[in-house]
PDB file of C-alpha atoms in Angstrom:
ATOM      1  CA  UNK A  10     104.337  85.867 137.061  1.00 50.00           C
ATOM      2  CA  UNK A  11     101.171  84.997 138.766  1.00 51.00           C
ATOM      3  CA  UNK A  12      98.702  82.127 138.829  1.00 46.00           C
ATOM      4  CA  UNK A  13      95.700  81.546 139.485  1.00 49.00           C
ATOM      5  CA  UNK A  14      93.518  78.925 138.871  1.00 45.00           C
ATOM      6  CA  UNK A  15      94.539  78.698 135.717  1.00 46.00           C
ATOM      7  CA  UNK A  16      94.795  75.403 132.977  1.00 47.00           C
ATOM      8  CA  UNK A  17      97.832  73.634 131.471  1.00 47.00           C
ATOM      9  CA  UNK A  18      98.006  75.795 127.984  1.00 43.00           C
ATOM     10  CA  UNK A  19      98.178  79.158 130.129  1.00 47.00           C
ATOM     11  CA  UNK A  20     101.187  77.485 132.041  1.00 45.00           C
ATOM     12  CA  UNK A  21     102.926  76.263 128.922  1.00 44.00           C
ATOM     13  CA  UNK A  22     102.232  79.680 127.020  1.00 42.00           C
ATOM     14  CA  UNK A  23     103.889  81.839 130.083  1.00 48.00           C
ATOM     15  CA  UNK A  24     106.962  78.603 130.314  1.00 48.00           C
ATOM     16  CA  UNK A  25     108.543  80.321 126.795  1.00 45.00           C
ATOM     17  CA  UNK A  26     108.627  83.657 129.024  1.00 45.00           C
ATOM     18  CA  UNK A  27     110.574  81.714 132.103  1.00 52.00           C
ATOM     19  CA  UNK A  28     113.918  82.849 131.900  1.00 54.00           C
ATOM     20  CA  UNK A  29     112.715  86.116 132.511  1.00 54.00           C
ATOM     21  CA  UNK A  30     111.002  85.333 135.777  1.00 62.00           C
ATOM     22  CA  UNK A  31     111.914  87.175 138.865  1.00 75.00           C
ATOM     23  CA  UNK A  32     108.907  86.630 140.806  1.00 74.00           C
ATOM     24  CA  UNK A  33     106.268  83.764 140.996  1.00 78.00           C
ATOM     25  CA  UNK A  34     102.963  83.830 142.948  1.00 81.00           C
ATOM     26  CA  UNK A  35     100.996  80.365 142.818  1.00 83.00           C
ATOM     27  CA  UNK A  36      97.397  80.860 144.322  1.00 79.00           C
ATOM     28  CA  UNK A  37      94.682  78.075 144.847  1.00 68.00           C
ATOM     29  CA  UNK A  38      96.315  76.220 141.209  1.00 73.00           C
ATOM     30  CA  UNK A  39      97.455  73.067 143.199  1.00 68.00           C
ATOM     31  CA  UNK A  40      96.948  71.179 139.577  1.00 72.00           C
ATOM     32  CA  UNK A  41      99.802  73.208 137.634  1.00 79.00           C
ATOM     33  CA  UNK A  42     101.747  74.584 140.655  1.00 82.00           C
ATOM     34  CA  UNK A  43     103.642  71.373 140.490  1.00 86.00           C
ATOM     35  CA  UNK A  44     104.714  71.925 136.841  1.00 87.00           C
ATOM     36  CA  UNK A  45     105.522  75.506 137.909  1.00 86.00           C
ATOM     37  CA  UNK A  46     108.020  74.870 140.665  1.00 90.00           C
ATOM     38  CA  UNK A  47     109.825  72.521 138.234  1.00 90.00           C
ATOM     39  CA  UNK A  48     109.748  74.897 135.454  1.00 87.00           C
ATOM     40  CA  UNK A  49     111.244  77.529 137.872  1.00 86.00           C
ATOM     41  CA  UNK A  50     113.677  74.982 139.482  1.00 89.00           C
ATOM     42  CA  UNK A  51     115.182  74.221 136.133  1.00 88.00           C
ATOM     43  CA  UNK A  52     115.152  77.248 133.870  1.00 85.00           C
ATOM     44  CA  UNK A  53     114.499  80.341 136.265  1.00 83.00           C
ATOM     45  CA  UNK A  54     117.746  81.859 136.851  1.00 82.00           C
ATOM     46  CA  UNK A  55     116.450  85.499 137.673  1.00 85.00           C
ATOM     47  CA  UNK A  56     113.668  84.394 140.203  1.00 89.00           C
ATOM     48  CA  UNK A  57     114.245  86.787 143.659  1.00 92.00           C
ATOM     49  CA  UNK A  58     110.193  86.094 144.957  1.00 92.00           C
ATOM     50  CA  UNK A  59     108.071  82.792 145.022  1.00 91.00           C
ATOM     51  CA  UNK A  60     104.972  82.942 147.015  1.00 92.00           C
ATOM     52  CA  UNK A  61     102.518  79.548 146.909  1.00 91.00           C
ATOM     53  CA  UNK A  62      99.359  79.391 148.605  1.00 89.00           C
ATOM     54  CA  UNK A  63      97.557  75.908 148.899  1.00 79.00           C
ATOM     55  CA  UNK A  64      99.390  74.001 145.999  1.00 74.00           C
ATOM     56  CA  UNK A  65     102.201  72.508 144.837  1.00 73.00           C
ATOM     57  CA  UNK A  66     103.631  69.478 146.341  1.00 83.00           C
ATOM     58  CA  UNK A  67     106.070  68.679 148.948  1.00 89.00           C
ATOM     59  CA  UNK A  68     108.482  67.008 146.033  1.00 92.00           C
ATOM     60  CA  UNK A  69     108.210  69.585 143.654  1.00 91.00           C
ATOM     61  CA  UNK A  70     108.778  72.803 146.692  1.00 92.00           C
ATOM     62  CA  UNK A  71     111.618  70.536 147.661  1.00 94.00           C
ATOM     63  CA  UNK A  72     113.489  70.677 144.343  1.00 94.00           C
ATOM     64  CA  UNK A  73     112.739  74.285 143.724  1.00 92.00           C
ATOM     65  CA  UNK A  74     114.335  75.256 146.910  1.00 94.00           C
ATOM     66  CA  UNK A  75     117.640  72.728 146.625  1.00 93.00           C
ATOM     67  CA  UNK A  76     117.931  74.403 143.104  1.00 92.00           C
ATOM     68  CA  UNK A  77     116.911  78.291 143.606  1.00 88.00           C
ATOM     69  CA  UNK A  78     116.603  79.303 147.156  1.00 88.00           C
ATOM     70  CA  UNK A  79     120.402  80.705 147.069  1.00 87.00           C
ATOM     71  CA  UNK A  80     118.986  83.100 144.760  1.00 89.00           C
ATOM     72  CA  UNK A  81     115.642  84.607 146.704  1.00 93.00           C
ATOM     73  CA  UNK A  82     114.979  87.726 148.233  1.00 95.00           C
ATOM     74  CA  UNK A  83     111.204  86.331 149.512  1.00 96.00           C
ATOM     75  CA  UNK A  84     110.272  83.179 150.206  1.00 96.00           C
ATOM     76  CA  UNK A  85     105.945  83.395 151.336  1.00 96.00           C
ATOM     77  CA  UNK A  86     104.374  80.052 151.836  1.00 94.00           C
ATOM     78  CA  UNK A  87     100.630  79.338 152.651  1.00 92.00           C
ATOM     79  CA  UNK A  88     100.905  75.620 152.592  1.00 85.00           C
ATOM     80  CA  UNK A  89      99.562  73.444 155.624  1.00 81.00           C
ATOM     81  CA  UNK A  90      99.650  70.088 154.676  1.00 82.00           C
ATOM     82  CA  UNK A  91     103.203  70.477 152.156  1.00 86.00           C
ATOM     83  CA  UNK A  92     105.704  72.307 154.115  1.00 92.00           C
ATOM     84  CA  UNK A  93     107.881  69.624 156.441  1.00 94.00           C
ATOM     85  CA  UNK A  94     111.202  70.279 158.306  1.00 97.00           C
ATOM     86  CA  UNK A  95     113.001  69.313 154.856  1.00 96.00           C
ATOM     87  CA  UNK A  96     112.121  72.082 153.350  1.00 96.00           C
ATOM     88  CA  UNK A  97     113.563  74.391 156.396  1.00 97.00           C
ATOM     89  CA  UNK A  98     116.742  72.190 155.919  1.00 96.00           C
ATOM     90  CA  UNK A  99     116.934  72.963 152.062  1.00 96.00           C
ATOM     91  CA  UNK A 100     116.403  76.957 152.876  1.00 96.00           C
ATOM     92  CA  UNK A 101     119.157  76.790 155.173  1.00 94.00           C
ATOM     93  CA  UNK A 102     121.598  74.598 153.376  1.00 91.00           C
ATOM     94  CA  UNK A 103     125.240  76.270 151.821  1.00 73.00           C
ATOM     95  CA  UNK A 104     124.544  76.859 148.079  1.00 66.00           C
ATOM     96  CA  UNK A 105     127.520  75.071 145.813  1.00 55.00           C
ATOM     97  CA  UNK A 106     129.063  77.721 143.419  1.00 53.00           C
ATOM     98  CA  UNK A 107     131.941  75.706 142.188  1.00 47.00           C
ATOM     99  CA  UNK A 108     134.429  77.193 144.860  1.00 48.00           C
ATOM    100  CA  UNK A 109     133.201  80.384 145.192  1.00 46.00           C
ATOM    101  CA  UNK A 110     132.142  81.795 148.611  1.00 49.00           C
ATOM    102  CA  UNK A 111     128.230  81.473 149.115  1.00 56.00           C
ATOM    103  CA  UNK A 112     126.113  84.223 148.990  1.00 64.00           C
ATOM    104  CA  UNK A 113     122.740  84.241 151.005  1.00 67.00           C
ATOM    105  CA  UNK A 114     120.092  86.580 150.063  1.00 87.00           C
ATOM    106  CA  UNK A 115     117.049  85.484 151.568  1.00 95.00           C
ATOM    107  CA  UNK A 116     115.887  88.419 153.781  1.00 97.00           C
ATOM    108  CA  UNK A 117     112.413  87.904 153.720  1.00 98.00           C
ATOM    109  CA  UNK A 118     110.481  84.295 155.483  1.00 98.00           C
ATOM    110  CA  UNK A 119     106.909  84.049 155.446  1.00 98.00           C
ATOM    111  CA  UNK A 120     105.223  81.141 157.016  1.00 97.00           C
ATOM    112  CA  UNK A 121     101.239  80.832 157.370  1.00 96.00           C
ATOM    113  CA  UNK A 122      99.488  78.107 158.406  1.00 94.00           C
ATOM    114  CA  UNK A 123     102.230  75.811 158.256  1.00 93.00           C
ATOM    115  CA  UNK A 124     101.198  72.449 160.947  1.00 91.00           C
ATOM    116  CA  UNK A 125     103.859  70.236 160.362  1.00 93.00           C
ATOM    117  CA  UNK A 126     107.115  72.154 160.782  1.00 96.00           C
ATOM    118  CA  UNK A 127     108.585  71.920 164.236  1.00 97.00           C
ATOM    119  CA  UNK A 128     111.195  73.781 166.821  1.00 97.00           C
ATOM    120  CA  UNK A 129     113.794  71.563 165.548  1.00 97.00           C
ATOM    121  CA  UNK A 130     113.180  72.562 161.783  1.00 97.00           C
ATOM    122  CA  UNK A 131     112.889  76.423 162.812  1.00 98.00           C
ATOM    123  CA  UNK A 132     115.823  76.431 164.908  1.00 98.00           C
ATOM    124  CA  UNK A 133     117.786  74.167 162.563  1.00 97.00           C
ATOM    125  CA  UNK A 134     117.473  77.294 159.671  1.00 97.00           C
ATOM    126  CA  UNK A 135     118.378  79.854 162.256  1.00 97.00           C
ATOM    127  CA  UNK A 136     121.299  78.587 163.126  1.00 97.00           C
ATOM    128  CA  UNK A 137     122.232  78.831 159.057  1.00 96.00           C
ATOM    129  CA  UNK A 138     123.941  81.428 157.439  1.00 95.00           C
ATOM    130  CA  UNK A 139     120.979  82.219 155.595  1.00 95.00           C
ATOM    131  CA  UNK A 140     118.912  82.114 158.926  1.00 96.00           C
ATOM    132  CA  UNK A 141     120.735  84.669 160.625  1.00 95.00           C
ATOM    133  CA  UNK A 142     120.416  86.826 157.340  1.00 95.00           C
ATOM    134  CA  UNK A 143     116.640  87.156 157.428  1.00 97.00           C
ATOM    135  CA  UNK A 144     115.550  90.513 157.990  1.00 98.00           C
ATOM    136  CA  UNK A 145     111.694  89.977 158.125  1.00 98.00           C
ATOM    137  CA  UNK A 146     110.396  86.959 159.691  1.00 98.00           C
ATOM    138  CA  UNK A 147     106.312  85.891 159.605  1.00 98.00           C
ATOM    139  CA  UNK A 148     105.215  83.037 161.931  1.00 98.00           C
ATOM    140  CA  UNK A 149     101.340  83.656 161.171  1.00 98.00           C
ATOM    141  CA  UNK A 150      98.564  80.999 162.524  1.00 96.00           C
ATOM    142  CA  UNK A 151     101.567  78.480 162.663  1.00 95.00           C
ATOM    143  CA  UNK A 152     100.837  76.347 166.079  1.00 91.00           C
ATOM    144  CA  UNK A 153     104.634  75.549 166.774  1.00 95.00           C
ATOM    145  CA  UNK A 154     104.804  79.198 167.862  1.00 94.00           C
ATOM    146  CA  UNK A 155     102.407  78.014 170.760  1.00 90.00           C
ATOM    147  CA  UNK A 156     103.246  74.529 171.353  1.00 91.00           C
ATOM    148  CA  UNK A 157     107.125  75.534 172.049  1.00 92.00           C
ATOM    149  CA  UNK A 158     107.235  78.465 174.899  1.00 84.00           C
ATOM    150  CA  UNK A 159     110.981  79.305 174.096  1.00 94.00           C
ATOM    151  CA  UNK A 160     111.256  79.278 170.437  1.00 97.00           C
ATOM    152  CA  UNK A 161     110.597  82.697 169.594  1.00 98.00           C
ATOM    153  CA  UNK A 162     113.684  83.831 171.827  1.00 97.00           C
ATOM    154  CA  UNK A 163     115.649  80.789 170.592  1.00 98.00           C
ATOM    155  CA  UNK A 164     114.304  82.818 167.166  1.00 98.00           C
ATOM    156  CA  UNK A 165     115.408  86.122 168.140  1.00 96.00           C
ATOM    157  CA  UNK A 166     118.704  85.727 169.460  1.00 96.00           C
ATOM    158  CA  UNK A 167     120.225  83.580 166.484  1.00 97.00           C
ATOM    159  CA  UNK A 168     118.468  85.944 163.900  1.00 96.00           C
ATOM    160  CA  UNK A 169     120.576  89.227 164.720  1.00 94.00           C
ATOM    161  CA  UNK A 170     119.889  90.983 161.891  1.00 96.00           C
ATOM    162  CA  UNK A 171     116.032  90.780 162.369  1.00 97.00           C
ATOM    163  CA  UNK A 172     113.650  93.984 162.139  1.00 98.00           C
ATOM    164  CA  UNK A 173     110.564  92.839 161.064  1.00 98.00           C
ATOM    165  CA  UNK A 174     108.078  90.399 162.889  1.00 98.00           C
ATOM    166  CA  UNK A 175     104.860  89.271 162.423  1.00 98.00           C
ATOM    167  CA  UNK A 176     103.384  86.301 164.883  1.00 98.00           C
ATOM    168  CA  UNK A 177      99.351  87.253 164.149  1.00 98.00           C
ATOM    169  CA  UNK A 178      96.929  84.735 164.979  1.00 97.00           C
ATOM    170  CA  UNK A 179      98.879  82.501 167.200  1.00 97.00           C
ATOM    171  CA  UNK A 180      95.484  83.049 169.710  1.00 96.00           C
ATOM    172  CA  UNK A 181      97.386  81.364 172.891  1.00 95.00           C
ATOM    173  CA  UNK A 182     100.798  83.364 172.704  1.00 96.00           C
ATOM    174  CA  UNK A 183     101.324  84.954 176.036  1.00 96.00           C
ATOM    175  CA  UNK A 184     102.898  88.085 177.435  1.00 98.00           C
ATOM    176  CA  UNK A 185     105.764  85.976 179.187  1.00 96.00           C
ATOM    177  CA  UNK A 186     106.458  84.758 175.636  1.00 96.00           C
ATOM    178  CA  UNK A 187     106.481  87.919 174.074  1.00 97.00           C
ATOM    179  CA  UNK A 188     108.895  89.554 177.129  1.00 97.00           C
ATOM    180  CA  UNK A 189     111.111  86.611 176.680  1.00 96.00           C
ATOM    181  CA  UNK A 190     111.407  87.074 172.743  1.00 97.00           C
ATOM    182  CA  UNK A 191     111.691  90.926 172.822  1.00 97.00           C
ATOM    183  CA  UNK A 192     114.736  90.511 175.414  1.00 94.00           C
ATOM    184  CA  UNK A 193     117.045  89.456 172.710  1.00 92.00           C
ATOM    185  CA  UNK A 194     114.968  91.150 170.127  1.00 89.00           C
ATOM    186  CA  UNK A 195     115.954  94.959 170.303  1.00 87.00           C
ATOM    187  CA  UNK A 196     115.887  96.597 166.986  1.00 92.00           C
ATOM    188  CA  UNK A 197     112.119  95.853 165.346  1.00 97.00           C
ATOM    189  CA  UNK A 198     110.785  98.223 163.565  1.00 98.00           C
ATOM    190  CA  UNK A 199     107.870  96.871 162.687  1.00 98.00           C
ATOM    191  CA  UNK A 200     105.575  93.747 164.953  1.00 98.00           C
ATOM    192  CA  UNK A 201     102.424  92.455 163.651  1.00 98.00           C
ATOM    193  CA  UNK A 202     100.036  91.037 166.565  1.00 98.00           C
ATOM    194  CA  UNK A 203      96.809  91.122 164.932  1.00 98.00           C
ATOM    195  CA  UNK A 204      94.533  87.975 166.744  1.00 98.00           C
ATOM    196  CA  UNK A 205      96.986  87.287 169.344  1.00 98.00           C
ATOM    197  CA  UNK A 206      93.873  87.243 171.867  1.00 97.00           C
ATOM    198  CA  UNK A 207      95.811  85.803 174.845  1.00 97.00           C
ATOM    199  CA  UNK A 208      98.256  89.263 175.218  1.00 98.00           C
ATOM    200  CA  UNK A 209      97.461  91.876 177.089  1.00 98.00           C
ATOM    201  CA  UNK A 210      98.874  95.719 178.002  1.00 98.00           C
ATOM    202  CA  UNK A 211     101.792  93.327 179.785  1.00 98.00           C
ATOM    203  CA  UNK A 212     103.021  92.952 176.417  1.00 98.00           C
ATOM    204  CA  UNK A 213     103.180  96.688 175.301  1.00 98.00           C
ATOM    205  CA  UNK A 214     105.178  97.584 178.187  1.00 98.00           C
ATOM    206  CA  UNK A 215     108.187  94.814 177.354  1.00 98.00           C
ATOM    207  CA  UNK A 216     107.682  96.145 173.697  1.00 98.00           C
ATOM    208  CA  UNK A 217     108.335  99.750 175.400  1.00 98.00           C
ATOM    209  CA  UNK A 218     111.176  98.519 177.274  1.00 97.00           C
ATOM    210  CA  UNK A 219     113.073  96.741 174.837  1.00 97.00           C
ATOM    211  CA  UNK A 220     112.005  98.305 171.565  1.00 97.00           C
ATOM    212  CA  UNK A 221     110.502 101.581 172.459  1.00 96.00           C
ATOM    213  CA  UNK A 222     113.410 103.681 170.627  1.00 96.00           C
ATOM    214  CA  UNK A 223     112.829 101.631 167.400  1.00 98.00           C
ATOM    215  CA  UNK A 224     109.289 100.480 166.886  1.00 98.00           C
ATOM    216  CA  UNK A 225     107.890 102.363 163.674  1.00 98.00           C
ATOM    217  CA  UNK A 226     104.840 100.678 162.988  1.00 98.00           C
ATOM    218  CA  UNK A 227     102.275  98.073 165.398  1.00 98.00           C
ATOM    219  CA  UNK A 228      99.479  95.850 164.779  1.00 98.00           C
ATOM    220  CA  UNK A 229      97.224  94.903 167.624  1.00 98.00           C
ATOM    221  CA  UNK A 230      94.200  95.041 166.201  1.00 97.00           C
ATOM    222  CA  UNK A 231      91.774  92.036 167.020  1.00 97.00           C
ATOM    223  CA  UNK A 232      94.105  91.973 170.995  1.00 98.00           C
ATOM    224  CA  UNK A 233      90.781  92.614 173.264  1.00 97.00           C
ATOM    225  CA  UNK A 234      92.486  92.100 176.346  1.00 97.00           C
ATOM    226  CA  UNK A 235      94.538  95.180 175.566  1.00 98.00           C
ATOM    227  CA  UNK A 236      93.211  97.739 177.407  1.00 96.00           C
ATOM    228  CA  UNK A 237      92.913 101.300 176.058  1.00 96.00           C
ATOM    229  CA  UNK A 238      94.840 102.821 178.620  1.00 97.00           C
ATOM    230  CA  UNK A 239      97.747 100.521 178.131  1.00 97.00           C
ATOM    231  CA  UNK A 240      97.583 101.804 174.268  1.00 98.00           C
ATOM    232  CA  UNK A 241      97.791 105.297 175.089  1.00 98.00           C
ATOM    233  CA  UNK A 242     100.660 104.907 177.521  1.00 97.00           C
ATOM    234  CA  UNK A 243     102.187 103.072 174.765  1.00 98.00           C
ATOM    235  CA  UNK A 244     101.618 105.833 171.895  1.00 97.00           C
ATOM    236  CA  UNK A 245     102.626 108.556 174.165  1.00 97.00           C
ATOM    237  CA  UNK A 246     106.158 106.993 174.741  1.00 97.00           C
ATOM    238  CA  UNK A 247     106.915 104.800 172.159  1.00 98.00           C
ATOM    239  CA  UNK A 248     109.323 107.805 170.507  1.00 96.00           C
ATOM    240  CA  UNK A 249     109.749 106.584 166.120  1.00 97.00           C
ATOM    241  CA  UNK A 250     106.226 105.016 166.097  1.00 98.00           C
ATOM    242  CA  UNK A 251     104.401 106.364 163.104  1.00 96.00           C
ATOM    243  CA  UNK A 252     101.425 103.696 162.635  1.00 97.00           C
ATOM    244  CA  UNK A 253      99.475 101.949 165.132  1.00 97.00           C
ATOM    245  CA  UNK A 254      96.703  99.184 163.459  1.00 97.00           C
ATOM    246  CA  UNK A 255      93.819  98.794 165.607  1.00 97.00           C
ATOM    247  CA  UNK A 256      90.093  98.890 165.460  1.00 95.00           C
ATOM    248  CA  UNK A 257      88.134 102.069 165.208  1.00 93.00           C
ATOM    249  CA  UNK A 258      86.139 100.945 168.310  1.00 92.00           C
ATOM    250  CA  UNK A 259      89.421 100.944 170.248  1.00 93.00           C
ATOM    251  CA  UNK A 260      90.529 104.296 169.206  1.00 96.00           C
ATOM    252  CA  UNK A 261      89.627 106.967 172.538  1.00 96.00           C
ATOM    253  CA  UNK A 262      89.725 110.509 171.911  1.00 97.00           C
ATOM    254  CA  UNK A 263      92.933 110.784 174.469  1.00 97.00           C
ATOM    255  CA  UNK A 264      94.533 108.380 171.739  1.00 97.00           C
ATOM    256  CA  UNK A 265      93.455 110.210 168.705  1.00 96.00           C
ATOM    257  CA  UNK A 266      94.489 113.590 170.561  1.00 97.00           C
ATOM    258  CA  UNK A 267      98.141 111.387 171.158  1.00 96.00           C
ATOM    259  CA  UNK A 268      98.417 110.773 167.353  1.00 96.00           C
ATOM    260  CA  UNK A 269      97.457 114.418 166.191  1.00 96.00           C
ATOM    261  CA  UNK A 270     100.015 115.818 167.995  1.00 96.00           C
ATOM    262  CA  UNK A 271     102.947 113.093 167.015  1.00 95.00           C
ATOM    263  CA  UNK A 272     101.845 113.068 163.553  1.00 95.00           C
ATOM    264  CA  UNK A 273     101.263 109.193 163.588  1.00 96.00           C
ATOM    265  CA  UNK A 274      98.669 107.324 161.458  1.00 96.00           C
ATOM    266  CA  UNK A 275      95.881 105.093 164.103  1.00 96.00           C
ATOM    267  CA  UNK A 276      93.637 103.213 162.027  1.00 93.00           C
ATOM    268  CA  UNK A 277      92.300  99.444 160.685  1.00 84.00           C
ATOM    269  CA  UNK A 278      94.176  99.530 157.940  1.00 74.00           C
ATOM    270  CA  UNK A 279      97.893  98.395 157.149  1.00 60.00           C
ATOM    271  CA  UNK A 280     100.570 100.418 155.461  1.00 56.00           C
ATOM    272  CA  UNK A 281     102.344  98.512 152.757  1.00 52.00           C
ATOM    273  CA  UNK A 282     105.569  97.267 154.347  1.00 46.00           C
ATOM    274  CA  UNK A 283     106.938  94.797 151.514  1.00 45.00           C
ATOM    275  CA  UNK A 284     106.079  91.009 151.746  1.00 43.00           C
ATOM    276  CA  UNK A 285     104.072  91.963 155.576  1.00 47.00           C
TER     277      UNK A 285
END
């Protein structure tokens, strides 16, 4: 189900079809997303997706989480001013299934803009069952990223299982950051850097070193201290890469030349890599 902007008899018409939820996207409709979550808390068995950008409040994302975050695949939130350490708690916390052994599902943790979390809250989930489960992990525009030097390896060695990464627009992240995280951090296929502005080719070559046998698909588009050079040595040795994102300016001839001849995709756009 998704919403939109929508008004109260749209959200009680598509309530008789809740049951049959499995996914929810909330966009911009902070004036029903509360009703939403609560609707979904108490009746949506079946729901494996929620995404909520800009609405719904802190009470109401609390609830849905206590009640069906045991049962989601992809959790993508967009919410500055609503998402607190609680809510990190509640992701992380054993589901009850009267004596039966917990399952944890969530694979999938997107995070944008999100001011008020902390460390404590991030590293409080990953040491969770269900943190050490997630699979793809999005830390996008989210400041704690730069305020806290050693969280991303703190990140990346309690979340074993992780393959997919996306930090974009975290402008100050630096390459000692990056070599630190990607130390413990061996089997990505798939890092998103796009507006990381403070990185430079420093950063490919610890992404060569510690991921260069795995890496199927980079973003550094929107990187300008990136040299091309460093790109090309990059693309010539990075051995599974298929896609590189990156401006057209930024694309040489020696680099298109090095894509022809591996077969790889080079280009602004991004392939469609589930919730990234």
């Amino acid at each position: 189900m998704a919403v939109a902007a929508v008004r109260e008899p749209q959200v009680a018409a598509a309530a008789r079809l809740r049951r049959h939820w499995g996914w929810a996207r909330l966009r911009a409709c902070r004036a029903v997303a509360d009703r939403v979550l609560l609707l979904a808390a108490d009746h949506c068995h079946a729901l494996t997706s929620l995404l909520v950008y800009d609405g719904g409040s802190s009470e109401a994302l609390h609830r849905f989480i206590q009640q069906r975050a045991a049962g989601l695949h992809t959790l993508d939130l967009r919410l500055p001013l609503d998402l607190h350490n609680d809510h990190l708690l509640a992701i992380g916390a054993e589901p009850v299934h009267d004596g039966v052994d917990p399952t944890h599902n969530l694979a999938a943790l997107r995070l944008q803009s999100c001011v008020l979390i902390t460390g404590d809250g991030l590293r409080s989930l990953a040491r969770t069952a269900t943190g050490a489960g997630i699979k793809e992990l999005a830390l996008v525009s989210c400041d704690v990223v730069e305020r806290e030097p050693g969280l991303l390896t703190f990140l990346s060695q309690s979340m074993r299982r992780l393959r997919r990464l996306d930090l974009s627009y975290n402008e100050t992240l630096s390459d000692k950051v990056i070599g630190a995280m990607l130390s413990s951090c061996r089997n990505l296929i798939d890092i998103r850097l796009r507006g990381c502005r403070g990185l430079t080719g420093a950063s490919l070559v610890s992404l060569l070193r510690h991921c260069g046998q795995t890496l199927e698909i980079l973003d550094i588009s929107r990187c300008p201290s990136i040299a091309v050079g460093n790109v090309e040595f990059f693309v010539q040795r990075a051995t599974r890469l298929n896609h590189m994102i990156i401006e057209e300016s930024a694309i040489s001839e020696e680099l298109k030349a090095i894509a022809q001849k591996k077969g790889m995709k080079i280009g602004s756009l991004l392939p469609y890599e589930g919730p990234f």
